[in-house]
mmCIF file of C-alpha atoms in Angstrom:
data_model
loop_
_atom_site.group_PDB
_atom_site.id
_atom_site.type_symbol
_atom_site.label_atom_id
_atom_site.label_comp_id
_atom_site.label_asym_id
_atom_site.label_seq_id
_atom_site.Cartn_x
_atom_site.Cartn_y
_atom_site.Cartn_z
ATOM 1 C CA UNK G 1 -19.165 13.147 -0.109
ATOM 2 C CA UNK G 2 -22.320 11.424 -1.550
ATOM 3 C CA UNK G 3 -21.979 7.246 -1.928
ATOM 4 C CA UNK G 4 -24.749 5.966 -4.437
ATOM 5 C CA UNK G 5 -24.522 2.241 -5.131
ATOM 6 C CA UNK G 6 -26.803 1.172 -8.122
ATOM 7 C CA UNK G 7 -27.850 -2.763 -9.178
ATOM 8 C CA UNK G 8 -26.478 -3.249 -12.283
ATOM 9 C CA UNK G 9 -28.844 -5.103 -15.359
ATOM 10 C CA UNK G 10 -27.676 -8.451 -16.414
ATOM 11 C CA UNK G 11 -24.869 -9.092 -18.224
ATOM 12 C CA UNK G 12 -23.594 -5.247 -17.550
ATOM 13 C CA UNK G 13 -20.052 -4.616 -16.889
ATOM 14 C CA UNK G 14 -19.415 -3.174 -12.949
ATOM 15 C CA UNK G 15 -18.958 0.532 -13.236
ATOM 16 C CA UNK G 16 -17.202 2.876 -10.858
ATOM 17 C CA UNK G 17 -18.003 6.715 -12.135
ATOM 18 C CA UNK G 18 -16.620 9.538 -9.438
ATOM 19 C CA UNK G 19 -18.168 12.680 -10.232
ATOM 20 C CA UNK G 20 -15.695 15.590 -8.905
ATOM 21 C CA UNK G 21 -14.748 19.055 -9.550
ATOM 22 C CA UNK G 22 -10.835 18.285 -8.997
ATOM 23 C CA UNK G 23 -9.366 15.264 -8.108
ATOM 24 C CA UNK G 24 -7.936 15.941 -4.455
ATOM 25 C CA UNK G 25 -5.454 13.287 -2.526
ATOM 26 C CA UNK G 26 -8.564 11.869 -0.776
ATOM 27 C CA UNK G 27 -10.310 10.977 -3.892
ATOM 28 C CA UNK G 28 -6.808 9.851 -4.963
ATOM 29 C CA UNK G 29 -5.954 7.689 -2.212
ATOM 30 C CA UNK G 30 -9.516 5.930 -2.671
ATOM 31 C CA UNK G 31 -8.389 5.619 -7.218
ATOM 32 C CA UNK G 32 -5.416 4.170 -5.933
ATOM 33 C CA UNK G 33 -7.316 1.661 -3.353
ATOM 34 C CA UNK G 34 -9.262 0.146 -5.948
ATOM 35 C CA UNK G 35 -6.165 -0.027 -8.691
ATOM 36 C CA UNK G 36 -4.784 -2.202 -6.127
ATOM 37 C CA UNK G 37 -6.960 -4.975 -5.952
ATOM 38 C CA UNK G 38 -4.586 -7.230 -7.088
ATOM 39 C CA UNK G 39 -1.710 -7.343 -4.629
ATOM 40 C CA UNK G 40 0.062 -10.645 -5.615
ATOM 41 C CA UNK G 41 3.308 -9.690 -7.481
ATOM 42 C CA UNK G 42 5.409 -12.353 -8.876
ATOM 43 C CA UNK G 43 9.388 -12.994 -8.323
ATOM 44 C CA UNK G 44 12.044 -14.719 -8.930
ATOM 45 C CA UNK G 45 14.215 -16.992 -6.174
ATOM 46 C CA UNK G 46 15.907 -20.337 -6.898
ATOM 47 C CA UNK G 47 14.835 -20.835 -10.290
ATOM 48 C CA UNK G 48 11.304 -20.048 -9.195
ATOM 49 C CA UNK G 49 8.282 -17.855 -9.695
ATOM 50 C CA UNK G 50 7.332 -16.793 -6.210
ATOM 51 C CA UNK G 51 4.025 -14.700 -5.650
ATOM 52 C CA UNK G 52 4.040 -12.198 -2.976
ATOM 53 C CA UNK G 53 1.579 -10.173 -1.248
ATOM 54 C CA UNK G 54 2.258 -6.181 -1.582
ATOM 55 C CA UNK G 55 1.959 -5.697 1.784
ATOM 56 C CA UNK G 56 4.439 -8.340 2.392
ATOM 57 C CA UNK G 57 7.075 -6.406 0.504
ATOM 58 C CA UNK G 58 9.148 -3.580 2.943
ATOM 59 C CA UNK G 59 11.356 -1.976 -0.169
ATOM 60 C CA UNK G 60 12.451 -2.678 -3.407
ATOM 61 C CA UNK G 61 15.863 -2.058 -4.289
ATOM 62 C CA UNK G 62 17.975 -0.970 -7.421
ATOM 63 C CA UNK G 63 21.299 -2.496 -7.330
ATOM 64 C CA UNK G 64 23.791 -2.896 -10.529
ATOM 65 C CA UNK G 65 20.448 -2.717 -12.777
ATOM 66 C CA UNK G 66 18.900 -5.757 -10.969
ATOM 67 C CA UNK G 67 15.821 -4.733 -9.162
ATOM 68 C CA UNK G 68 15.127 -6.867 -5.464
ATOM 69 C CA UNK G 69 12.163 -6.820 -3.791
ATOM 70 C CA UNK G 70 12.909 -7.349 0.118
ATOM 71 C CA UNK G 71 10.130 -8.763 2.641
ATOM 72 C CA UNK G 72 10.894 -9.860 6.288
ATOM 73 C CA UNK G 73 12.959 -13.051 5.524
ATOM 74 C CA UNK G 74 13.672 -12.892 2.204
ATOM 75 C CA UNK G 75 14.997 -11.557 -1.022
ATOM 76 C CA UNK G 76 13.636 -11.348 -4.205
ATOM 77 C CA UNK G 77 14.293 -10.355 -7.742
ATOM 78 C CA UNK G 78 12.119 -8.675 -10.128
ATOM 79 C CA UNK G 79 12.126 -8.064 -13.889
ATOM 80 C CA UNK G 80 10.888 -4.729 -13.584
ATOM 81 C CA UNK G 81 12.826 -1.020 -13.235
ATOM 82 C CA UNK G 82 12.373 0.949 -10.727
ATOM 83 C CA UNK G 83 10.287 3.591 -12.370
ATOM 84 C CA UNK G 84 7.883 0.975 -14.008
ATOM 85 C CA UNK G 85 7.041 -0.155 -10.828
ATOM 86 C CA UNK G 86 6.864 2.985 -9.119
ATOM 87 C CA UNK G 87 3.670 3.705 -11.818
ATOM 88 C CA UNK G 88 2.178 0.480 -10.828
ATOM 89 C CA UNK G 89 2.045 0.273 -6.814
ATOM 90 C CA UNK G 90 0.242 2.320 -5.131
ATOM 91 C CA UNK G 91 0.876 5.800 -4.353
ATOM 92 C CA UNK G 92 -0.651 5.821 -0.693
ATOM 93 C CA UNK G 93 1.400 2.605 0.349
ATOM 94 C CA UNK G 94 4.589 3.027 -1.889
ATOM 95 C CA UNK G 95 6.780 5.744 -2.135
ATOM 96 C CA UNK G 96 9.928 6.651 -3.833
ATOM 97 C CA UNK G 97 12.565 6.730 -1.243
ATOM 98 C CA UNK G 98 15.818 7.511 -3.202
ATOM 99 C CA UNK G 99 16.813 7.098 -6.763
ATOM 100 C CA UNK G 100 17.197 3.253 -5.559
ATOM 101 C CA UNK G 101 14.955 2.314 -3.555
ATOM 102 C CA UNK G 102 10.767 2.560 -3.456
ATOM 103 C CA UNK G 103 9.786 1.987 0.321
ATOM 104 C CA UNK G 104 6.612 0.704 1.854
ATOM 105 C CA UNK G 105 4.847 3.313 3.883
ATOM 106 C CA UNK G 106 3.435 0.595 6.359
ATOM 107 C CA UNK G 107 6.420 -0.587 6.987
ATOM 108 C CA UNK G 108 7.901 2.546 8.374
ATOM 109 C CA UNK G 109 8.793 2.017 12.344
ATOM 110 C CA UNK G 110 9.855 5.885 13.236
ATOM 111 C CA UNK G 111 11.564 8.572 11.028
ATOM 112 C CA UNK G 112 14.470 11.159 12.098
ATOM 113 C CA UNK G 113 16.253 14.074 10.797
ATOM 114 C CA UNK G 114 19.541 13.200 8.962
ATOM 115 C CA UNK G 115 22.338 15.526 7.743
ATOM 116 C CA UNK G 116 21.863 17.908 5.021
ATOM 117 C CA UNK G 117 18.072 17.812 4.943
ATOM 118 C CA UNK G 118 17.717 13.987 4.827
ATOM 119 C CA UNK G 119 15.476 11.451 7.193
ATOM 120 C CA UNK G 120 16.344 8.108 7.986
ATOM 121 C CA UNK G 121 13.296 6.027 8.344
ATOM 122 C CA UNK G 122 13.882 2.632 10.277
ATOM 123 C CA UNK G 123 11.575 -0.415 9.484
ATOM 124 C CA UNK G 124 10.205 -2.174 11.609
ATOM 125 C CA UNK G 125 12.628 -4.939 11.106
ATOM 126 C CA UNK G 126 15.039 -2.861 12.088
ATOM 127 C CA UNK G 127 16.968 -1.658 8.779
ATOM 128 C CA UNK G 128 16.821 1.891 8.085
ATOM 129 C CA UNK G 129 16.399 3.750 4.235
ATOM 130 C CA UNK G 130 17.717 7.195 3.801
ATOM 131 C CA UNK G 131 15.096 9.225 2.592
ATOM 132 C CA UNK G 132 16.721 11.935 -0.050
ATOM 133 C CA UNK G 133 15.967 15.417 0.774
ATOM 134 C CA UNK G 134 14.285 15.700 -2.886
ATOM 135 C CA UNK G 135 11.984 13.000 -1.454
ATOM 136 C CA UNK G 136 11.482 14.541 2.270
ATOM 137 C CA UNK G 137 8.533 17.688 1.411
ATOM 138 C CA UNK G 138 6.282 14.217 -0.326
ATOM 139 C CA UNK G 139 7.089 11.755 2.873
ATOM 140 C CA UNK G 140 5.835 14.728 5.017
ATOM 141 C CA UNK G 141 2.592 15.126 2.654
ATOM 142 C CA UNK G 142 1.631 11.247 2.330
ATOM 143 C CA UNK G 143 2.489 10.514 6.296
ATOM 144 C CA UNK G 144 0.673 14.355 7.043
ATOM 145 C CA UNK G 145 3.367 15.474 8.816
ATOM 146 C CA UNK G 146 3.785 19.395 9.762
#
């Protein structure tokens, strides 16, 4: 892969042009990089607007139609489905779990086989997801396991 960084004229807009015959996960991962260059995502606690840092978040969580967003100590809620925000975090670092709940690849402490196809992926603060077996073949293929 060829990197060519140009100086731009003033008062040009930055440009980012990738020049590819198909785009393959690498190039992907790297689209997906620089979509997320704003990480702060806002919530709601206590009658407040709380802005968290993506990396911050383990899972988000589809309960009743209310969406939560879960980090180490606390609990948030979001405005936001499921679905919208699975289109709007990024596909290297977020991943869709079950039908209810988007998980945080980074956050992953170990994975094991479950029953009828399924893994159970603990965090690493200790509470475990079940990944659906729908979901199992694309956890293999982000986390490169064979």
């Amino acid at each position: 892969m060829k990197i060519t960084i140009l100086t731009k004229e003033p008062g040009e807009e930055d440009e980012i042009i990738i020049k590819c015959d198909n785009l393959d996960p690498s190039i992907m991962n790297l689209l997906n990089n620089l979509k997320a260059t704003n990480t702060k995502m806002s919530f709601f606690k206590d009658n407040k607007i709380n802005l968290i840092e993506q990396k911050d978040i383990f899972y988000f969580e589809s309960v009743d139609d209310n969406v939560f967003a879960y980090t180490k100590d606390d609990v948030f809620e979001t405005k936001s489905k499921l679905y919208m925000l699975e289109e709007q975090l990024p596909k290297n670092t977020f991943f869709r779990a079950n039908k209810a709940v988007i998980l945080n690849l980074d956050k992953i402490k170990s994975l094991s086989p479950a029953f009828s196809g399924r893994f159970e992926a603990t965090l690493v603060n200790g509470y475990r997801v079940i990944i659906s077996r729908n979901y199992v073949a694309k956890l293999k293929e982000l986390l490169d396991i064979k």
